[in-house]
Amino acid sequence: MPPSRSYERHGRMAYDKLLYRVSKVMLTSSRLAALAEVLSKRESGSKKEFYVHYIDYNKRLDEWVSPDRMNLGKLQPPAKKEPKSQPGSAKGSRPSSPEREANAPMRKQVSQNRKRKLGMLDRADDESSTDAPPPPKTGSLRPHGGNMSHDDVVTRIKNVQMIELGRCRMKPWYFSPYPIELTSEPVIYLCEFCLKYVRSRKCLERHRTKCTIFHPPGNEIYRKGSISVFEIDGRKNKAYAQNLCLVAKLFLDHKTLYYDTDPFLFYVMTEMDGHGFHTVGYFSKEKESTEDYNVACILVLPPFQRRGYGKLLIEFSYELSKFEGKTGHPEKPLSDLGLLSYRSFWTQTLLDVLIGLPRGEDGSPPIVAINDLCEITSIRKEDVISTLQHLNVIHYYKGQYVLHVSKELLETHRRSAAKRKVQIDPKHLHWTPKDWAKRGKW
């Protein structure tokens, strides 16, 4: 049955209940049928649309679709959650012993006493405490967790249609909590230097007459050619840090927007020309990390992806770790694109070191320990081992581990290295590590 007739037949009775998984929704790009989950619906006059998430596809492909692209004849209602069985009432559980049955009234009395005590403590806390303070009006990115619900339907629906940053217009991939009065606009305009957001081009032009900066706030700690990196303190530049996190949330789904930038440093990479320093990407890191994280969040803006900036940011983060004299690693989870970039960087870095190791005086193969590789590259031991295992170059032979790099892997590495035109030069990095633990206040 054609989709239009299917909608005429089933649409009226199914529309009000359509928060189901639909059997077939046509993908715009590939024109292939894919199973999708309907998250929301909207009406504008006689026009009806559904917001769908394609099962087993990245959420950046989620979109609003019209009913003629959907097969409404086959609806799958969401799976019902099975009620949790009570302990002791489950099938196959052993019957309670006479001793447990005899002690049941005593246990019940103890439980009631504990509840009374807890209730008294709760009331005492309520009487002695005031209302909880509202969260600070700043933002930073953290991995999913805590009390925030990742599956909230509101945050699963893209709320921004388009942003304009400098010479680039970008279509967002995910939800970002911009003010609701701006999300109804077809385009949100951003100042490419301070990242302030406005609702129209005229407002942006008026802002540019007042905004006097032509680069990110903070200290320029690296410059070579047209590439510069600025270090921004999340406490000293809260407004810029919040705006940067709002932009990043448009293209990162695995992070949640939190409300405190004070503990973070932001390293913004820019391209310089005659009009100023234009942001291409950034990464953030904690000032004090108990787990030696050297990256909390990393992003390359879509117009600048597949141009080597991702690896350049990763390389820069490890150069900072070398200056600090310790190994580092990124916070988990990584996005799909982030994991590919890190795996590629680890592979190239470790192979560069292994190929450059000198042979022994008698021509014997070089000897190197895993800890030596960690010290040379500042890559964490677990990441070194996982990368070597992924490349299948580490083997156990005659009671010891040996590394064997095949000719095919060497050839692939040489081709990949030839494509890398830009790398971080430590000689152009002017930066001194700070001991944030000794500072009374960030």
PDB file of N, CA and C in Angstrom, residues 198-260:
ATOM      1  N   VAL A 198      22.826  36.053  19.180  1.00  0.00           N
ATOM      2  CA  VAL A 198      21.753  37.016  18.948  1.00  0.00           C
ATOM      3  C   VAL A 198      20.786  36.421  17.937  1.00  0.00           C
ATOM      4  N   ARG A 199      19.640  37.083  17.761  1.00  0.00           N
ATOM      5  CA  ARG A 199      18.573  36.490  16.968  1.00  0.00           C
ATOM      6  C   ARG A 199      18.533  36.963  15.524  1.00  0.00           C
ATOM      7  N   SER A 200      19.301  37.984  15.157  1.00  0.00           N
ATOM      8  CA  SER A 200      19.244  38.480  13.786  1.00  0.00           C
ATOM      9  C   SER A 200      20.608  39.010  13.366  1.00  0.00           C
ATOM     10  N   ARG A 201      20.787  39.148  12.058  1.00  0.00           N
ATOM     11  CA  ARG A 201      22.047  39.671  11.531  1.00  0.00           C
ATOM     12  C   ARG A 201      22.231  41.140  11.931  1.00  0.00           C
ATOM     13  N   LYS A 202      21.140  41.896  11.979  1.00  0.00           N
ATOM     14  CA  LYS A 202      21.239  43.296  12.367  1.00  0.00           C
ATOM     15  C   LYS A 202      21.730  43.423  13.805  1.00  0.00           C
ATOM     16  N   CYS A 203      21.220  42.554  14.690  1.00  0.00           N
ATOM     17  CA  CYS A 203      21.697  42.552  16.077  1.00  0.00           C
ATOM     18  C   CYS A 203      23.178  42.194  16.138  1.00  0.00           C
ATOM     19  N   LEU A 204      23.602  41.274  15.281  1.00  0.00           N
ATOM     20  CA  LEU A 204      25.010  40.889  15.257  1.00  0.00           C
ATOM     21  C   LEU A 204      25.882  42.044  14.779  1.00  0.00           C
ATOM     22  N   GLU A 205      25.430  42.752  13.748  1.00  0.00           N
ATOM     23  CA  GLU A 205      26.202  43.898  13.260  1.00  0.00           C
ATOM     24  C   GLU A 205      26.300  44.977  14.331  1.00  0.00           C
ATOM     25  N   ARG A 206      25.228  45.196  15.063  1.00  0.00           N
ATOM     26  CA  ARG A 206      25.265  46.175  16.143  1.00  0.00           C
ATOM     27  C   ARG A 206      26.211  45.722  17.255  1.00  0.00           C
ATOM     28  N   HIS A 207      26.213  44.410  17.536  1.00  0.00           N
ATOM     29  CA  HIS A 207      27.132  43.890  18.553  1.00  0.00           C
ATOM     30  C   HIS A 207      28.588  44.045  18.121  1.00  0.00           C
ATOM     31  N   ARG A 208      28.868  43.825  16.829  1.00  0.00           N
ATOM     32  CA  ARG A 208      30.255  43.896  16.362  1.00  0.00           C
ATOM     33  C   ARG A 208      30.821  45.314  16.464  1.00  0.00           C
ATOM     34  N   THR A 209      29.952  46.323  16.442  1.00  0.00           N
ATOM     35  CA  THR A 209      30.445  47.694  16.624  1.00  0.00           C
ATOM     36  C   THR A 209      30.895  47.940  18.060  1.00  0.00           C
ATOM     37  N   LYS A 210      30.391  47.106  18.984  1.00  0.00           N
ATOM     38  CA  LYS A 210      30.760  47.258  20.393  1.00  0.00           C
ATOM     39  C   LYS A 210      31.825  46.260  20.815  1.00  0.00           C
ATOM     40  N   CYS A 211      31.859  45.087  20.172  1.00  0.00           N
ATOM     41  CA  CYS A 211      32.822  44.040  20.529  1.00  0.00           C
ATOM     42  C   CYS A 211      34.163  44.376  19.884  1.00  0.00           C
ATOM     43  N   THR A 212      35.163  44.588  20.698  1.00  0.00           N
ATOM     44  CA  THR A 212      36.458  45.061  20.194  1.00  0.00           C
ATOM     45  C   THR A 212      37.498  43.959  20.042  1.00  0.00           C
ATOM     46  N   ILE A 213      37.178  42.724  20.437  1.00  0.00           N
ATOM     47  CA  ILE A 213      38.181  41.662  20.376  1.00  0.00           C
ATOM     48  C   ILE A 213      38.126  40.954  19.026  1.00  0.00           C
ATOM     49  N   PHE A 214      39.258  40.466  18.583  1.00  0.00           N
ATOM     50  CA  PHE A 214      39.353  39.726  17.323  1.00  0.00           C
ATOM     51  C   PHE A 214      40.012  38.363  17.533  1.00  0.00           C
ATOM     52  N   HIS A 215      39.968  37.891  18.766  1.00  0.00           N
ATOM     53  CA  HIS A 215      40.515  36.579  19.109  1.00  0.00           C
ATOM     54  C   HIS A 215      39.845  36.113  20.400  1.00  0.00           C
ATOM     55  N   PRO A 216      39.887  34.842  20.721  1.00  0.00           N
ATOM     56  CA  PRO A 216      39.318  34.373  21.985  1.00  0.00           C
ATOM     57  C   PRO A 216      39.997  35.050  23.171  1.00  0.00           C
ATOM     58  N   PRO A 217      39.276  35.287  24.262  1.00  0.00           N
ATOM     59  CA  PRO A 217      39.913  35.867  25.439  1.00  0.00           C
ATOM     60  C   PRO A 217      40.909  34.886  26.047  1.00  0.00           C
ATOM     61  N   GLY A 218      41.866  35.395  26.788  1.00  0.00           N
ATOM     62  CA  GLY A 218      42.858  34.522  27.396  1.00  0.00           C
ATOM     63  C   GLY A 218      44.236  34.750  26.821  1.00  0.00           C
ATOM     64  N   ASN A 219      45.140  33.834  27.104  1.00  0.00           N
ATOM     65  CA  ASN A 219      46.537  33.953  26.698  1.00  0.00           C
ATOM     66  C   ASN A 219      46.822  33.100  25.463  1.00  0.00           C
ATOM     67  N   GLU A 220      47.504  33.673  24.507  1.00  0.00           N
ATOM     68  CA  GLU A 220      47.951  32.915  23.342  1.00  0.00           C
ATOM     69  C   GLU A 220      49.240  32.190  23.730  1.00  0.00           C
ATOM     70  N   ILE A 221      49.174  30.872  23.802  1.00  0.00           N
ATOM     71  CA  ILE A 221      50.323  30.095  24.278  1.00  0.00           C
ATOM     72  C   ILE A 221      51.032  29.350  23.150  1.00  0.00           C
ATOM     73  N   TYR A 222      50.457  29.392  21.949  1.00  0.00           N
ATOM     74  CA  TYR A 222      51.094  28.695  20.826  1.00  0.00           C
ATOM     75  C   TYR A 222      50.739  29.408  19.529  1.00  0.00           C
ATOM     76  N   ARG A 223      51.770  29.582  18.672  1.00  0.00           N
ATOM     77  CA  ARG A 223      51.517  30.099  17.323  1.00  0.00           C
ATOM     78  C   ARG A 223      52.623  29.596  16.403  1.00  0.00           C
ATOM     79  N   LYS A 224      52.194  29.008  15.323  1.00  0.00           N
ATOM     80  CA  LYS A 224      53.104  28.616  14.261  1.00  0.00           C
ATOM     81  C   LYS A 224      52.350  28.741  12.940  1.00  0.00           C
ATOM     82  N   GLY A 225      52.845  29.608  12.081  1.00  0.00           N
ATOM     83  CA  GLY A 225      52.131  29.877  10.847  1.00  0.00           C
ATOM     84  C   GLY A 225      50.808  30.556  11.150  1.00  0.00           C
ATOM     85  N   SER A 226      49.740  30.009  10.615  1.00  0.00           N
ATOM     86  CA  SER A 226      48.411  30.582  10.844  1.00  0.00           C
ATOM     87  C   SER A 226      47.664  29.913  11.987  1.00  0.00           C
ATOM     88  N   ILE A 227      48.287  28.921  12.646  1.00  0.00           N
ATOM     89  CA  ILE A 227      47.637  28.177  13.732  1.00  0.00           C
ATOM     90  C   ILE A 227      48.029  28.771  15.075  1.00  0.00           C
ATOM     91  N   SER A 228      47.042  29.108  15.874  1.00  0.00           N
ATOM     92  CA  SER A 228      47.263  29.614  17.228  1.00  0.00           C
ATOM     93  C   SER A 228      46.374  28.864  18.207  1.00  0.00           C
ATOM     94  N   VAL A 229      46.826  28.800  19.470  1.00  0.00           N
ATOM     95  CA  VAL A 229      46.037  28.191  20.545  1.00  0.00           C
ATOM     96  C   VAL A 229      45.996  29.173  21.709  1.00  0.00           C
ATOM     97  N   PHE A 230      44.790  29.406  22.216  1.00  0.00           N
ATOM     98  CA  PHE A 230      44.577  30.304  23.344  1.00  0.00           C
ATOM     99  C   PHE A 230      44.132  29.492  24.559  1.00  0.00           C
ATOM    100  N   GLU A 231      44.679  29.839  25.723  1.00  0.00           N
ATOM    101  CA  GLU A 231      44.278  29.215  26.982  1.00  0.00           C
ATOM    102  C   GLU A 231      43.303  30.144  27.692  1.00  0.00           C
ATOM    103  N   ILE A 232      42.099  29.631  27.982  1.00  0.00           N
ATOM    104  CA  ILE A 232      41.049  30.427  28.621  1.00  0.00           C
ATOM    105  C   ILE A 232      40.713  29.810  29.969  1.00  0.00           C
ATOM    106  N   ASP A 233      40.747  30.619  31.014  1.00  0.00           N
ATOM    107  CA  ASP A 233      40.402  30.178  32.361  1.00  0.00           C
ATOM    108  C   ASP A 233      38.891  30.257  32.525  1.00  0.00           C
ATOM    109  N   GLY A 234      38.282  29.136  32.908  1.00  0.00           N
ATOM    110  CA  GLY A 234      36.830  29.100  33.053  1.00  0.00           C
ATOM    111  C   GLY A 234      36.297  29.978  34.156  1.00  0.00           C
ATOM    112  N   ARG A 235      37.139  30.356  35.104  1.00  0.00           N
ATOM    113  CA  ARG A 235      36.696  31.250  36.176  1.00  0.00           C
ATOM    114  C   ARG A 235      36.778  32.703  35.745  1.00  0.00           C
ATOM    115  N   LYS A 236      37.838  33.065  35.026  1.00  0.00           N
ATOM    116  CA  LYS A 236      38.037  34.461  34.631  1.00  0.00           C
ATOM    117  C   LYS A 236      37.172  34.855  33.440  1.00  0.00           C
ATOM    118  N   ASN A 237      36.816  33.896  32.610  1.00  0.00           N
ATOM    119  CA  ASN A 237      36.027  34.180  31.402  1.00  0.00           C
ATOM    120  C   ASN A 237      34.785  33.291  31.364  1.00  0.00           C
ATOM    121  N   LYS A 238      33.906  33.457  32.339  1.00  0.00           N
ATOM    122  CA  LYS A 238      32.741  32.583  32.463  1.00  0.00           C
ATOM    123  C   LYS A 238      31.789  32.721  31.286  1.00  0.00           C
ATOM    124  N   ALA A 239      31.545  33.947  30.849  1.00  0.00           N
ATOM    125  CA  ALA A 239      30.579  34.155  29.763  1.00  0.00           C
ATOM    126  C   ALA A 239      31.055  33.466  28.491  1.00  0.00           C
ATOM    127  N   TYR A 240      32.342  33.623  28.164  1.00  0.00           N
ATOM    128  CA  TYR A 240      32.867  32.977  26.962  1.00  0.00           C
ATOM    129  C   TYR A 240      32.826  31.458  27.119  1.00  0.00           C
ATOM    130  N   ALA A 241      33.192  30.942  28.301  1.00  0.00           N
ATOM    131  CA  ALA A 241      33.196  29.490  28.529  1.00  0.00           C
ATOM    132  C   ALA A 241      31.786  28.919  28.400  1.00  0.00           C
ATOM    133  N   GLN A 242      30.788  29.641  28.911  1.00  0.00           N
ATOM    134  CA  GLN A 242      29.413  29.158  28.790  1.00  0.00           C
ATOM    135  C   GLN A 242      28.983  29.131  27.326  1.00  0.00           C
ATOM    136  N   ASN A 243      29.284  30.190  26.590  1.00  0.00           N
ATOM    137  CA  ASN A 243      28.909  30.234  25.177  1.00  0.00           C
ATOM    138  C   ASN A 243      29.613  29.134  24.380  1.00  0.00           C
ATOM    139  N   LEU A 244      30.875  28.871  24.715  1.00  0.00           N
ATOM    140  CA  LEU A 244      31.616  27.816  24.029  1.00  0.00           C
ATOM    141  C   LEU A 244      30.987  26.453  24.292  1.00  0.00           C
ATOM    142  N   CYS A 245      30.553  26.216  25.522  1.00  0.00           N
ATOM    143  CA  CYS A 245      29.928  24.935  25.860  1.00  0.00           C
ATOM    144  C   CYS A 245      28.576  24.781  25.167  1.00  0.00           C
ATOM    145  N   LEU A 246      27.845  25.870  25.018  1.00  0.00           N
ATOM    146  CA  LEU A 246      26.570  25.797  24.308  1.00  0.00           C
ATOM    147  C   LEU A 246      26.783  25.416  22.849  1.00  0.00           C
ATOM    148  N   VAL A 247      27.818  25.996  22.228  1.00  0.00           N
ATOM    149  CA  VAL A 247      28.130  25.630  20.845  1.00  0.00           C
ATOM    150  C   VAL A 247      28.545  24.164  20.770  1.00  0.00           C
ATOM    151  N   ALA A 248      29.396  23.725  21.706  1.00  0.00           N
ATOM    152  CA  ALA A 248      29.882  22.344  21.681  1.00  0.00           C
ATOM    153  C   ALA A 248      28.750  21.350  21.848  1.00  0.00           C
ATOM    154  N   LYS A 249      27.750  21.695  22.673  1.00  0.00           N
ATOM    155  CA  LYS A 249      26.642  20.760  22.913  1.00  0.00           C
ATOM    156  C   LYS A 249      25.822  20.523  21.651  1.00  0.00           C
ATOM    157  N   LEU A 250      25.863  21.446  20.691  1.00  0.00           N
ATOM    158  CA  LEU A 250      25.159  21.254  19.431  1.00  0.00           C
ATOM    159  C   LEU A 250      25.724  20.094  18.626  1.00  0.00           C
ATOM    160  N   PHE A 251      26.997  19.733  18.888  1.00  0.00           N
ATOM    161  CA  PHE A 251      27.665  18.717  18.075  1.00  0.00           C
ATOM    162  C   PHE A 251      28.212  17.560  18.912  1.00  0.00           C
ATOM    163  N   LEU A 252      27.905  17.549  20.209  1.00  0.00           N
ATOM    164  CA  LEU A 252      28.328  16.456  21.084  1.00  0.00           C
ATOM    165  C   LEU A 252      27.118  15.927  21.831  1.00  0.00           C
ATOM    166  N   ASP A 253      26.878  14.630  21.697  1.00  0.00           N
ATOM    167  CA  ASP A 253      25.730  14.032  22.371  1.00  0.00           C
ATOM    168  C   ASP A 253      26.114  13.296  23.642  1.00  0.00           C
ATOM    169  N   HIS A 254      27.364  12.865  23.755  1.00  0.00           N
ATOM    170  CA  HIS A 254      27.767  12.026  24.877  1.00  0.00           C
ATOM    171  C   HIS A 254      28.144  12.839  26.103  1.00  0.00           C
ATOM    172  N   LYS A 255      27.977  14.157  26.036  1.00  0.00           N
ATOM    173  CA  LYS A 255      28.257  15.013  27.179  1.00  0.00           C
ATOM    174  C   LYS A 255      26.980  15.703  27.625  1.00  0.00           C
ATOM    175  N   THR A 256      26.929  16.040  28.921  1.00  0.00           N
ATOM    176  CA  THR A 256      25.792  16.736  29.495  1.00  0.00           C
ATOM    177  C   THR A 256      26.243  18.121  29.937  1.00  0.00           C
ATOM    178  N   LEU A 257      25.396  19.131  29.719  1.00  0.00           N
ATOM    179  CA  LEU A 257      25.746  20.494  30.093  1.00  0.00           C
ATOM    180  C   LEU A 257      25.565  20.675  31.585  1.00  0.00           C
ATOM    181  N   TYR A 258      26.660  20.927  32.310  1.00  0.00           N
ATOM    182  CA  TYR A 258      26.604  21.237  33.724  1.00  0.00           C
ATOM    183  C   TYR A 258      26.777  22.740  33.909  1.00  0.00           C
ATOM    184  N   TYR A 259      26.905  23.213  35.154  1.00  0.00           N
ATOM    185  CA  TYR A 259      26.797  24.639  35.400  1.00  0.00           C
ATOM    186  C   TYR A 259      27.959  25.200  36.206  1.00  0.00           C
ATOM    187  N   ASP A 260      29.157  24.746  35.936  1.00  0.00           N
ATOM    188  CA  ASP A 260      30.296  25.301  36.655  1.00  0.00           C
ATOM    189  C   ASP A 260      31.529  25.192  35.776  1.00  0.00           C
TER     190      ASP A 260
END
